[in-house]
XYZ file of C-alpha atoms in Angstrom:
647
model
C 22.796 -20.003 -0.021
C 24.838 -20.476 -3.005
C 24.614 -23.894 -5.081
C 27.868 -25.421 -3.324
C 28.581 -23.563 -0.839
C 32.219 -23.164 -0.459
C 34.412 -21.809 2.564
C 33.218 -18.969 4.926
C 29.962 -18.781 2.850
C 28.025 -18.168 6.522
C 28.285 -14.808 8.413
C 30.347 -15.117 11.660
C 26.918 -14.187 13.445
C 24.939 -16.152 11.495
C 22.886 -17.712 14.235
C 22.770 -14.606 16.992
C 19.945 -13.495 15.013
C 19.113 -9.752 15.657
C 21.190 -9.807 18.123
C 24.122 -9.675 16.427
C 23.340 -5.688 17.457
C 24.942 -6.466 20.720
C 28.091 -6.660 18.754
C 28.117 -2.985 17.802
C 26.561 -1.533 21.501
C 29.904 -1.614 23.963
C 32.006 -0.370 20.966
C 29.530 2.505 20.301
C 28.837 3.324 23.913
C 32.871 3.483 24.664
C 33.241 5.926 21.863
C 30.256 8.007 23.292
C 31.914 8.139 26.345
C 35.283 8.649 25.054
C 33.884 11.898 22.621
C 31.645 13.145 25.566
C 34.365 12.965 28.167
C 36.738 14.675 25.609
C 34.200 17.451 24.826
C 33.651 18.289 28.935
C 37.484 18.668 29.248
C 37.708 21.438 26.640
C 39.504 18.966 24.031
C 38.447 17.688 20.770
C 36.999 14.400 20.242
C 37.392 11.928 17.705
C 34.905 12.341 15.117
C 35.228 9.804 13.280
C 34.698 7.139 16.084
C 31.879 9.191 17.803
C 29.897 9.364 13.908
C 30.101 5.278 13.639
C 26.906 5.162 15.255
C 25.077 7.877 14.056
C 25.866 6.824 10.254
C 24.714 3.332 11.197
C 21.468 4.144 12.503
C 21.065 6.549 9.089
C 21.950 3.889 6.526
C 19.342 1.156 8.509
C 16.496 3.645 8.026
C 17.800 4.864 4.151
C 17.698 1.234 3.565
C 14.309 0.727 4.749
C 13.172 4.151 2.552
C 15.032 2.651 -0.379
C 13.190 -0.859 0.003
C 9.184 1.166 0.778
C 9.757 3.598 -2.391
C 11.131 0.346 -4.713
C 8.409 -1.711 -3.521
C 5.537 1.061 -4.268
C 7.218 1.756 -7.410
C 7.262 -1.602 -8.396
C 3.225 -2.267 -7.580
C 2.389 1.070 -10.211
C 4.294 -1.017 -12.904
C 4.492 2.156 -15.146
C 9.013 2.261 -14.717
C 9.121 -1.802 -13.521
C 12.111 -2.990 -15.123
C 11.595 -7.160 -14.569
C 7.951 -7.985 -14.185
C 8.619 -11.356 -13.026
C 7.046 -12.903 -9.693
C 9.204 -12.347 -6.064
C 8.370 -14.741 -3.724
C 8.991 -16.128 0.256
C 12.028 -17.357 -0.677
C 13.669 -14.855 -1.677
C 12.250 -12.222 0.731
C 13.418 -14.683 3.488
C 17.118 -15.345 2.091
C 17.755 -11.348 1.851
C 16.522 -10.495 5.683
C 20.328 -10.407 6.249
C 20.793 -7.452 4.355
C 21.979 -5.200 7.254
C 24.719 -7.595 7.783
C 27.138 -5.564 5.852
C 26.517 -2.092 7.726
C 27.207 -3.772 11.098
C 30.427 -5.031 9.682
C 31.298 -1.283 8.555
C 30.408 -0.481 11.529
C 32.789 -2.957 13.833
C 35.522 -2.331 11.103
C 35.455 1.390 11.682
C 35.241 0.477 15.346
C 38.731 -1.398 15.384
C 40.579 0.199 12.466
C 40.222 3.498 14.314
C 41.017 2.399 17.882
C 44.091 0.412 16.737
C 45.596 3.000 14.186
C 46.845 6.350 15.017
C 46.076 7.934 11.456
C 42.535 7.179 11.679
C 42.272 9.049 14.890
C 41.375 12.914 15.557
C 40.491 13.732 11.608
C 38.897 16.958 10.987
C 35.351 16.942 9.417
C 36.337 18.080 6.229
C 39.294 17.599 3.568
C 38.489 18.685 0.011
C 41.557 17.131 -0.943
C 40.814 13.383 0.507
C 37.159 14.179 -1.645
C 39.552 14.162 -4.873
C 41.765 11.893 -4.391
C 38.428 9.118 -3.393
C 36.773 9.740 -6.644
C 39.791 9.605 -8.679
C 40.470 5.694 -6.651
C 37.006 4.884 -6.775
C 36.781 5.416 -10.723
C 40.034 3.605 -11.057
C 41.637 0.674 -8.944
C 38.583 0.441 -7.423
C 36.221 -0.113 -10.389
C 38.902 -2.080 -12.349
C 39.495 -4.424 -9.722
C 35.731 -4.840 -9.485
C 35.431 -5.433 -12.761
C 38.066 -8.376 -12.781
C 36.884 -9.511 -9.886
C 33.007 -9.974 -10.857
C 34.228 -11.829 -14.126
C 36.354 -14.357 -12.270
C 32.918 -15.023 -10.074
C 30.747 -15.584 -12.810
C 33.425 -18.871 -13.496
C 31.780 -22.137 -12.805
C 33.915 -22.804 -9.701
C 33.097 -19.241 -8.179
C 29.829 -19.051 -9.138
C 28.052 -22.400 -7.818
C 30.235 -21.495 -4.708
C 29.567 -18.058 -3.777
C 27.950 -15.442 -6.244
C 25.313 -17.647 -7.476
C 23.431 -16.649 -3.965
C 23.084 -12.980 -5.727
C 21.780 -14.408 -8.702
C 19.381 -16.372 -7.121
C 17.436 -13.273 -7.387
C 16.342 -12.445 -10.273
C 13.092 -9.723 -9.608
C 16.029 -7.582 -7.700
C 15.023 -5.079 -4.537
C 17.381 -2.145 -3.205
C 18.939 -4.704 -0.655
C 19.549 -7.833 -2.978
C 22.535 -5.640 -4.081
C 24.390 -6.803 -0.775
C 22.998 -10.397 -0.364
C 26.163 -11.969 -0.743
C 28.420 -14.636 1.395
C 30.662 -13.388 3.758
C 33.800 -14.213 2.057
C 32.274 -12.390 -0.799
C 31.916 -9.564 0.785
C 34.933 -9.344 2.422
C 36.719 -9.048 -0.798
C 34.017 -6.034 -1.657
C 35.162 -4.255 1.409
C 38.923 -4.630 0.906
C 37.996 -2.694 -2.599
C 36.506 -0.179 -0.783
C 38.408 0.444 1.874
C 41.525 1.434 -0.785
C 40.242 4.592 -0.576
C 39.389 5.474 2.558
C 42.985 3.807 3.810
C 44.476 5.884 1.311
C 43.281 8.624 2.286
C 44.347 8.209 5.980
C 47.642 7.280 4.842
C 48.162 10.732 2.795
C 46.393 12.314 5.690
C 43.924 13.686 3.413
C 41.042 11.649 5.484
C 38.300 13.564 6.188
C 34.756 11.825 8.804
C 32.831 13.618 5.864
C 34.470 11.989 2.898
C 34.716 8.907 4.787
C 30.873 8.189 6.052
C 29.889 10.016 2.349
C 31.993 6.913 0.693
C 29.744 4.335 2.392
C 26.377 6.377 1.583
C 27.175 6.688 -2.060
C 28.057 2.995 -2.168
C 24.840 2.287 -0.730
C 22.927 4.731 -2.868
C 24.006 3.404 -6.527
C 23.849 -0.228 -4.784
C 20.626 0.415 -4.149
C 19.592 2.387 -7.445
C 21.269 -0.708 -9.613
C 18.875 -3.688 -8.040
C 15.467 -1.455 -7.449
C 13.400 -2.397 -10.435
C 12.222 0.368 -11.564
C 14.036 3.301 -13.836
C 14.289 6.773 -12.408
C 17.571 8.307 -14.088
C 16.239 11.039 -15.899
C 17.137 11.474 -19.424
C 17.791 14.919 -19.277
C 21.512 13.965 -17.360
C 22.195 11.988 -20.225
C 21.606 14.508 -22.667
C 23.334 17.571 -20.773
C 26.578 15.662 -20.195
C 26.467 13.072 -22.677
C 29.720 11.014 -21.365
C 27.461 10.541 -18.397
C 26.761 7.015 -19.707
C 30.502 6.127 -19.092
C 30.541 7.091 -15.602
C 27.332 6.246 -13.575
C 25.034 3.087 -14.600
C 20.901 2.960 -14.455
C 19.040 0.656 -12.972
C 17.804 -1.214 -16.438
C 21.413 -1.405 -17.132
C 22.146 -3.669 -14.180
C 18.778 -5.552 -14.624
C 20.326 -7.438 -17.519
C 23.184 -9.017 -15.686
C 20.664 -10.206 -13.386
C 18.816 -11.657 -16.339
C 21.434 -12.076 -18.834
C 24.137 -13.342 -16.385
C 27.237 -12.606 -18.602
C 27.081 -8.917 -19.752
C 27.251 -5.730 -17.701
C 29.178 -6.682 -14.931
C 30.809 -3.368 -13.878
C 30.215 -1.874 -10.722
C 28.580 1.755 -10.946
C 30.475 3.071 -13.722
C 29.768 1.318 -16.982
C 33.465 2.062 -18.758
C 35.018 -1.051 -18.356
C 31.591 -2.649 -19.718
C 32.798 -0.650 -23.174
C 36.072 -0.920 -22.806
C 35.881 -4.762 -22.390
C 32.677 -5.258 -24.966
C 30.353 -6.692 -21.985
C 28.138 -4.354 -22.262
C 24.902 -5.771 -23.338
C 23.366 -4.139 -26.730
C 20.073 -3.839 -25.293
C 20.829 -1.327 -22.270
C 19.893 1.501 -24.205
C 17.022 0.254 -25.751
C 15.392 -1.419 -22.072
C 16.241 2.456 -20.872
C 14.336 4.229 -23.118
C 11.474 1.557 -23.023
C 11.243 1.572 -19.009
C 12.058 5.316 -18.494
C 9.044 5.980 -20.889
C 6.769 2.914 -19.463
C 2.902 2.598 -19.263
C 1.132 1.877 -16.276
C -0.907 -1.483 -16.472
C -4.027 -1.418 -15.686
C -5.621 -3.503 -12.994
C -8.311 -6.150 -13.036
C -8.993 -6.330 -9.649
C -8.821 -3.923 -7.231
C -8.870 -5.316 -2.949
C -9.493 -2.604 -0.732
C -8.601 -3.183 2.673
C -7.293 -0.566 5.450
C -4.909 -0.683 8.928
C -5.672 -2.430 11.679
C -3.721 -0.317 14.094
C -0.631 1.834 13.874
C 1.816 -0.919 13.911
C -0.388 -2.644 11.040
C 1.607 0.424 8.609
C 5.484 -1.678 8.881
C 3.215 -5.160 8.400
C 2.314 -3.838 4.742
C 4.244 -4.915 2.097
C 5.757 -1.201 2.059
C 6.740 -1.579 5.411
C 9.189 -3.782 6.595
C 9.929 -6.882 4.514
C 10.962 -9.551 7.164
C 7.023 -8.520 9.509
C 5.012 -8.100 5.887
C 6.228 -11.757 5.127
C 4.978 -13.073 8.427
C 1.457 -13.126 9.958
C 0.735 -9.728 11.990
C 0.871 -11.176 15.437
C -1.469 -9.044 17.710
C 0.358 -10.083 20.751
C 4.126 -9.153 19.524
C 7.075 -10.482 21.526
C 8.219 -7.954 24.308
C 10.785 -6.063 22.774
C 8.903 -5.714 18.876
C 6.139 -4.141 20.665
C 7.719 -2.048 22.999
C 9.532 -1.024 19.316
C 6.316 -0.288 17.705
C 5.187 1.813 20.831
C 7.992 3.939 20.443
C 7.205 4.502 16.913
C 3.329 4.894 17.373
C 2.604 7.789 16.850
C 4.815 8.947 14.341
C 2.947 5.997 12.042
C -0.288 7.961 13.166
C 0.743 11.035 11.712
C 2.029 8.952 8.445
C -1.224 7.634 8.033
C -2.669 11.170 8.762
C -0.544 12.717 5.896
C -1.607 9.942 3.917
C -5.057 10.021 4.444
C -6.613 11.577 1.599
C -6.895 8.445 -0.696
C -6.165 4.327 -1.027
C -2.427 3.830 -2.283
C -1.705 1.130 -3.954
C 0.852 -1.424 -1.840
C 0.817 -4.719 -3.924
C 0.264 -5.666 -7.715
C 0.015 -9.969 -8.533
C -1.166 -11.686 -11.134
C -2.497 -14.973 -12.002
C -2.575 -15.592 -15.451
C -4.306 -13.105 -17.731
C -5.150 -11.585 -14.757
C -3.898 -8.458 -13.031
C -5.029 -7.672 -9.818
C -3.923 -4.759 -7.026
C -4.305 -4.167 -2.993
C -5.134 -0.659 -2.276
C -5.023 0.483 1.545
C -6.916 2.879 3.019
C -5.406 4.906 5.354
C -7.321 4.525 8.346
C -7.141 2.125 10.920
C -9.866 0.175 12.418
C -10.674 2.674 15.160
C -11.105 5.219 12.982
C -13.719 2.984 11.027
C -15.517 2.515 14.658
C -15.435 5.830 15.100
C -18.759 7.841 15.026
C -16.343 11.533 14.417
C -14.123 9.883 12.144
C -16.790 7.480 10.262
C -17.849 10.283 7.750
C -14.275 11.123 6.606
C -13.426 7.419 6.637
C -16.381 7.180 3.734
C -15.271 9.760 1.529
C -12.211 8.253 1.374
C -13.472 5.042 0.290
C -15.955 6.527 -2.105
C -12.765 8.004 -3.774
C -11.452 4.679 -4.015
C -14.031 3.146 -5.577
C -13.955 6.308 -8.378
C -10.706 5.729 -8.363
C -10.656 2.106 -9.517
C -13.509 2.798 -11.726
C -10.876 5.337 -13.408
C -8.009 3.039 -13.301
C -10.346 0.862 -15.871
C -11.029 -2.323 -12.692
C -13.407 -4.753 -13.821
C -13.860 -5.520 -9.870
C -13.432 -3.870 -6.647
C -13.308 -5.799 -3.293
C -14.162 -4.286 0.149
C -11.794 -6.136 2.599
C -12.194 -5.456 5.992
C -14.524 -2.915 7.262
C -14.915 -1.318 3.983
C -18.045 -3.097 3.240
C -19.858 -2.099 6.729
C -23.524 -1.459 6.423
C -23.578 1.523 8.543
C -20.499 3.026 5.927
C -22.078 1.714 2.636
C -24.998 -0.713 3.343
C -22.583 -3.777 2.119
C -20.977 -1.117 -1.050
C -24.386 -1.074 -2.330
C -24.873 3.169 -1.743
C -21.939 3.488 -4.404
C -24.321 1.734 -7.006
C -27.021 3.586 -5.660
C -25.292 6.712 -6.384
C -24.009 5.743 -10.007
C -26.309 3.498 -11.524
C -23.989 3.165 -14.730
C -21.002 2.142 -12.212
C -18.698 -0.205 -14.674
C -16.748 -1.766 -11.947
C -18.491 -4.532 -10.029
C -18.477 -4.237 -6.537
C -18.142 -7.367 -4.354
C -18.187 -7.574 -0.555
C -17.316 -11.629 -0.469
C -20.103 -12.905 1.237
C -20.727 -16.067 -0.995
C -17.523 -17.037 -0.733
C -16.804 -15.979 2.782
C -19.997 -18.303 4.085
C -19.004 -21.235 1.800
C -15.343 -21.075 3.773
C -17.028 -21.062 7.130
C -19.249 -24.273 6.131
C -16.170 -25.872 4.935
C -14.248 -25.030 8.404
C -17.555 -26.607 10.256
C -16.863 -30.252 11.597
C -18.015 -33.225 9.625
C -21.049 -34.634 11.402
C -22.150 -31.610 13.215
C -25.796 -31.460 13.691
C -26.412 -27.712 15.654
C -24.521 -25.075 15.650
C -24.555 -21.787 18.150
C -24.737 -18.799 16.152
C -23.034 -15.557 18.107
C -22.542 -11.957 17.059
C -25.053 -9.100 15.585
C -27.095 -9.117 12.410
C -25.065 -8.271 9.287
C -25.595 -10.008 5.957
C -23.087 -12.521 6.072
C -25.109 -14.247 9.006
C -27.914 -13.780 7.683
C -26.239 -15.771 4.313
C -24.937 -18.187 6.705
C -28.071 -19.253 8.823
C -29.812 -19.957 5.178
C -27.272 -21.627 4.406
C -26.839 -24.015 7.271
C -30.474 -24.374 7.976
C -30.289 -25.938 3.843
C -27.848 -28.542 5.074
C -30.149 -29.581 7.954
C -27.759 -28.120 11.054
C -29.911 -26.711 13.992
C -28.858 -22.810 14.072
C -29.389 -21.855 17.691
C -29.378 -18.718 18.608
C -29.418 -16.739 22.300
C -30.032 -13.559 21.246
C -33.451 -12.995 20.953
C -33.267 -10.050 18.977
C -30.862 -11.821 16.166
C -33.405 -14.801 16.837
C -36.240 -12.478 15.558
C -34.087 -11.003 12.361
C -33.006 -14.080 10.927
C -36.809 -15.878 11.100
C -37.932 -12.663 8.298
C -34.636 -13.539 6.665
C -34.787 -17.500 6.311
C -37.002 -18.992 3.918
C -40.357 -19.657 5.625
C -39.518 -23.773 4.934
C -36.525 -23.821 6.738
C -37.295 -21.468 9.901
C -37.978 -24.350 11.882
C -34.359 -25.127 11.964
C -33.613 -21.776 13.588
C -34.369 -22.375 17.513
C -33.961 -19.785 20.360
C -31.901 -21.161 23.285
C -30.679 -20.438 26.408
C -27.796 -22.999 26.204
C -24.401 -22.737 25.374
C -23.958 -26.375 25.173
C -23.179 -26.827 21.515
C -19.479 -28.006 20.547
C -19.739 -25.939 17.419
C -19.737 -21.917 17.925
C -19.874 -19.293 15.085
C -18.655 -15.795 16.083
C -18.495 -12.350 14.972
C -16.190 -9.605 16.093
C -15.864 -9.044 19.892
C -16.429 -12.481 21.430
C -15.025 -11.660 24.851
C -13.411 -13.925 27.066
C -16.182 -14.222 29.642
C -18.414 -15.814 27.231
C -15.346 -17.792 25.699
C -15.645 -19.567 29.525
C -19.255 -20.653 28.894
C -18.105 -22.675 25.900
C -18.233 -26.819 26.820
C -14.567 -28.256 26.584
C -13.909 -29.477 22.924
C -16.112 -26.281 21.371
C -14.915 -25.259 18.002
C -14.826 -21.544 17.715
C -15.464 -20.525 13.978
C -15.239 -16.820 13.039
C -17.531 -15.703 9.962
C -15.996 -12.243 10.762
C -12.870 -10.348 9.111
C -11.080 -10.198 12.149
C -9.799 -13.293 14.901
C -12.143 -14.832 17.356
C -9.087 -14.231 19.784
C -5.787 -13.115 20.805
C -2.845 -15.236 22.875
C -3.884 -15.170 26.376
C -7.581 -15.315 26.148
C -7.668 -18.487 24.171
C -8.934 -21.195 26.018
C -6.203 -24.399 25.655
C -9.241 -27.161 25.893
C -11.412 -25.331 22.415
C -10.293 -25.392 19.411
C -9.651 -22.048 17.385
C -10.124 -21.695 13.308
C -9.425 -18.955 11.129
C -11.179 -16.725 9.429
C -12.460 -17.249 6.509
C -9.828 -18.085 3.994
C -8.727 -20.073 1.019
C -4.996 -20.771 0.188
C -3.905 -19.177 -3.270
C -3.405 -21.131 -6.246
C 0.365 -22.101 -7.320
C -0.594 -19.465 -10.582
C -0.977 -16.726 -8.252
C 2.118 -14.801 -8.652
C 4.097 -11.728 -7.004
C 2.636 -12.840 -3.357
C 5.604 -12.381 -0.975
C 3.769 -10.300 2.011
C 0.601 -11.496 4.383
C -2.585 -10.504 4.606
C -2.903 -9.384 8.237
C -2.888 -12.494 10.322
C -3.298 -15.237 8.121
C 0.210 -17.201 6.837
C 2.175 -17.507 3.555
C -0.032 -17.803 0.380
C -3.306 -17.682 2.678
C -5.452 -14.822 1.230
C -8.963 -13.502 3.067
C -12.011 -15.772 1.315
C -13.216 -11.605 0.488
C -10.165 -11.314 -1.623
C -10.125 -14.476 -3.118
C -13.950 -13.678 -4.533
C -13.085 -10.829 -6.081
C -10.192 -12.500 -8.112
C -13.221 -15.300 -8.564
C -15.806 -12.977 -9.683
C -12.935 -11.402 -12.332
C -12.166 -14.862 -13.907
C -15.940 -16.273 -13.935
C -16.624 -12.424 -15.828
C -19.973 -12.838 -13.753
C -22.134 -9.705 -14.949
C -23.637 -8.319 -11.636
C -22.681 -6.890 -8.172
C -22.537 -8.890 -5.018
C -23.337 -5.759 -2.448
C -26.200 -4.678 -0.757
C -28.455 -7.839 -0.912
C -27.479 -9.141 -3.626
C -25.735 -12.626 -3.464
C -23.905 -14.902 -5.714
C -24.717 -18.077 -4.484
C -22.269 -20.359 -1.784
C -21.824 -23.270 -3.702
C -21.679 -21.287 -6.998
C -19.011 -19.206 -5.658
C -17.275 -22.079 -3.911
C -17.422 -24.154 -6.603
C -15.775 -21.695 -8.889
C -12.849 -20.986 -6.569
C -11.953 -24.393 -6.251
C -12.278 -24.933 -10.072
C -9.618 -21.893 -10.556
C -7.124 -23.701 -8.103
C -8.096 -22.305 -4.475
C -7.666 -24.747 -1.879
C -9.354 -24.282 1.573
C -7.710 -23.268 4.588
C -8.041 -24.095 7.578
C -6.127 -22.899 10.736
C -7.088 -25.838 13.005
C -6.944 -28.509 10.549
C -3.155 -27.446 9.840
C -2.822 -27.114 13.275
C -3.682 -31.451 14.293
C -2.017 -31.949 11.280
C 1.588 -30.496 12.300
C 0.920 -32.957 15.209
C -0.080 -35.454 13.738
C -3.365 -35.442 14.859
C -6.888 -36.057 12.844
C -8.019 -33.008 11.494
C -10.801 -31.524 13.641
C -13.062 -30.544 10.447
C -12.949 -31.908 7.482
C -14.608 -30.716 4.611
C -18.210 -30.946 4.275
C -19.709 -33.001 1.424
C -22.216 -30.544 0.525
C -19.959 -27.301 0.750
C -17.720 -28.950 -2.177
């Protein structure tokens, strides 16, 4: 919203949400039906009408492929224009950017069922191809020009444009994040040609839908971030520079407000003197970048196939929300029908991590790598073998890339794939990157999430090393760890330290109020739980999902810490946790970078709980708790505050 919003600044659908798509459907299915009942009579059809749809659909998904290629660009850093930090905000105030193709859209709609000369065009006019460019390049860009000026005065600005400004780290679609009356004016400069071209009956549906693509295309080169004109175009046909801007070039009005203001052709910019001196210099320097190397390398992997448009590549309004693993009705009946096809993606993509996100906190750069495999595949006996090559190649990977540390999120740190990341130090003894599977910090988050005043606990799951970690650690602070697995029971008694194994009692009760879970807690033993039980996950993954949740327990995350303010660049979730909430695994490989500590944390090895937690929380990580924000929105007591002893 811009700083004073003035008249018509809101979209006339503003509040139908996406279904403002409802607004397009009986115009497109009447000129379906129109074509198609024109085309079974032996007549011709109207083209143009019948094509509104078809182009619509096109420039939603180029859109999306602009917005996945910026944002992977933008994470290698090697051609990133503007390194500074995108956030929420912004993310959440450019969701609207398909706003402007449903407007083409109803436009075309009504222009051509209300005017004659818009009606039965042929698909091709060379002649209406001239006589565009030669509008485009001159009322069209002048009148731009002028027009763009007269917005950056106070009165305009703080009333409409300054919403396009607010953005200064620019993405493909902040180029049409503007207020409707804004953009009306836009579209009355760009429809002189195409009404111009009706009028002359030069009007061709090719010339016409091309118009709108090639306004989205340099509208989307200008605000991606990252250089990609090659110089080569400039050198062949040096007057090039006059006629078709670069995407540092527009950068600096972003960041220097008053100087290149033109639209795509930069002539007016020289004609005028606005061009800013630096353009050629912030070319050269981008086009020719260097790629930054990381600090810290998190690898994590999909979930399932509909955890690929959740990424950060994917799509920007579900990566800046938590993955929801019960979607509402229509979103997953959307993902079903695009399933497979992601499975194939990930297929083609399979052969090593790619990088999705790059932040930084400080000093400090640090990178998200995916694997692409999803959690069955991880499961999988068949597919387990492949799935560990590829993560091996990661780790050689990051070790090339010049990572001081390397995180395994997820299952990447499963002993039956790595024994905990310790077989790749096993296999390279001299391995330079550290390799960290979390557990320190991942235990001292559970402990924190366990209710002040608890005195036994029920420990559930199988024997991995972060219970193992945990029962030490609770049996240290005096909580009874029961247990009702005997064979878990027997494990953890050669684990504990022969003082404290008196603490750690085989029962056949589920009577205590505090339960800590691993993966696959079903619901059937959900029921056994007391009313009141607090179910506490020291697993990667959510005790539960929607339905199965039991309304009289109370549910807490997994373990997690909420980033500090200095983290920077974080404008997607992690999986299923919310805004700014990073996996405690993540957040101790970002700790382990800044504390420089010297060893591993794999295999056995450990770190220490309330070394690690201390050293988060002196670095600005704040603990996070799903049930404690939970009372708190209604204004209830927390259920678990932090313990004494874990801080």
């Amino acid at each position: 919203m811009a700083s004073k919003p003035g008249p018509l600044t809101r979209w006339p659908w503003h509040d139908m949400g996406n279904y403002k798509y409802a607004l397009v459907a009986p115009w497109a299915a009447y000129s379906t039906y129109r074509f198609a009942a024109a085309t079974a009579r032996g007549e011709e059809g109207d083209l143009l009408s019948f094509f509104v749809l078809p182009t619509l659909l096109f420039r939603l998904l180029y859109t999306q492929l602009w917005i996945s290629v910026s944002r992977h660009q933008t994470a290698r850093s090697k051609h990133r224009i503007v390194s500074k930090s995108l956030d929420f905000e912004q993310v959440d105030r450019e969701r609207n950017w398909d706003d402007q193709i449903i407007l083409t859209a109803l436009l075309f709609y009504v222009v051509n069922s209300v005017a004659p000369m818009t009606q039965g065009l042929p698909w091709w006019n060379p002649k209406g191809m001239v006589l565009t460019v030669l509008l485009h390049l001159g009322p069209v860009e002048f009148l731009y020009y002028w027009f763009h000026r007269a917005l950056h005065h106070h009165y305009l600005y703080s009333r409409y444009h300054s919403h396009h400004h607010a953005s200064i780290v620019t993405e493909p679609v902040t180029s049409v994040i503007h207020p409707f009356a804004e953009e009306a004016v836009y579209f009355g400069l760009f429809a002189i040609p195409l009404l111009s071209t009706m009028a002359t009956g030069m009007a061709s549906v090719a010339v016409a839908n091309g118009y709108l693509v090639y306004i989205d295309f340099m509208n989307y080169l200008g605000h991606c971030n990252f250089e990609l004109v090659p110089k080569l175009l400039f050198d062949l046909f040096p007057p090039l520079k006059y006629l078709m801007y670069t995407p540092s070039f527009h950068s600096l009005h972003h960041t220097q407000f008053r100087t290149n203001y033109s639209l795509f052709v930069p002539f007016y910019d020289y004609v005028y003197g606005t061009m800013d001196k630096s353009s050629d210099d912030l070319y050269e320097r981008t086009l020719h970048g260097r790629e930054e190397a990381p600090d810290v390398v998190h690898l994590t992997h999909l979930t399932a196939p509909g955890s690929l448009l959740h990424l950060r590549l994917g799509f920007a309004s579900l990566a800046s929300a938590p993955l929801d693993s019960r979607p509402p009705l229509a979103l997953a009946w959307a993902l079903a029908m695009v399933e497979r096809p992601l499975a194939a993606l990930a297929s083609l993509l399979g052969r090593t991590a790619f990088r999705c996100e790059a932040n930084r906190m400080g000093k400090l750069s640090t990178e998200t790598w995916v694997v692409p495999r999803y959690t069955s595949e991880y499961t999988s006996k068949k597919d387990g073998h492949a799935v560990s090559r590829v993560v091996e190649r990661a780790v050689a990977d990051a070790e090339a890339s010049g990572a001081a540390v390397l995180t395994l999120g997820l299952l990447n740190q499963g002993y039956e794939l790595n024994r905990n990341g310790e077989l790749y130090v096993i296999r390279k003894p001299g391995l330079k990157t550290k390799i960290v599977d979390g557990t320190s910090l991942a235990v001292a988050a559970v402990l924190h999430m366990v209710p002040r005043g608890a005195r036994d606990v029920l420990l559930l799951g199988k024997e991995c090393k972060v219970v193992c970690v945990l029962a030490q650690a609770l049996c240290e602070r005096d909580i009874q760890v029961r247990v009702v697995d005997a064979d878990l029971h027997e494990a953890l008694g050669q684990q504990i330290s022969p003082e404290l194994r008196g603490r750690l009692a085989l029962s056949c009760s589920h009577s205590s109020k505090v339960w800590l879970v691993g993966d696959g807690l079903t619901a059937r033993e959900q029921e056994k739980a007391t009313p009141g039980t607090h179910f506490v996950p020291y697993s990667q993954f959510p005790v539960t999902a929607g339905g199965d949740a039991r309304a009289d327990c109370v549910y807490h995350s997994t373990p997690a810490l909420v980033a500090p303010e200095s983290y920077e660049n974080l404008h997607a979730c992690e999986n299923w946790l919310p805004r700014r909430v990073m996996s405690a695994w993540r957040a101790a490989g970002i700790v382990h970078a800044l504390e420089r500590w010297p060893g591993h944390e794999c295999g056995d090895a450990v770190t220490g709980v309330d070394k690690a937690w201390r050293a988060a929380l002196a670095h600005g990580f704040r603990p996070y708790d799903a049930a404690a924000v939970r009372h708190a929105a209604n204004g209830a007591a927390k259920p678990g505050q932090a313990r004494a002893d874990a801080n």
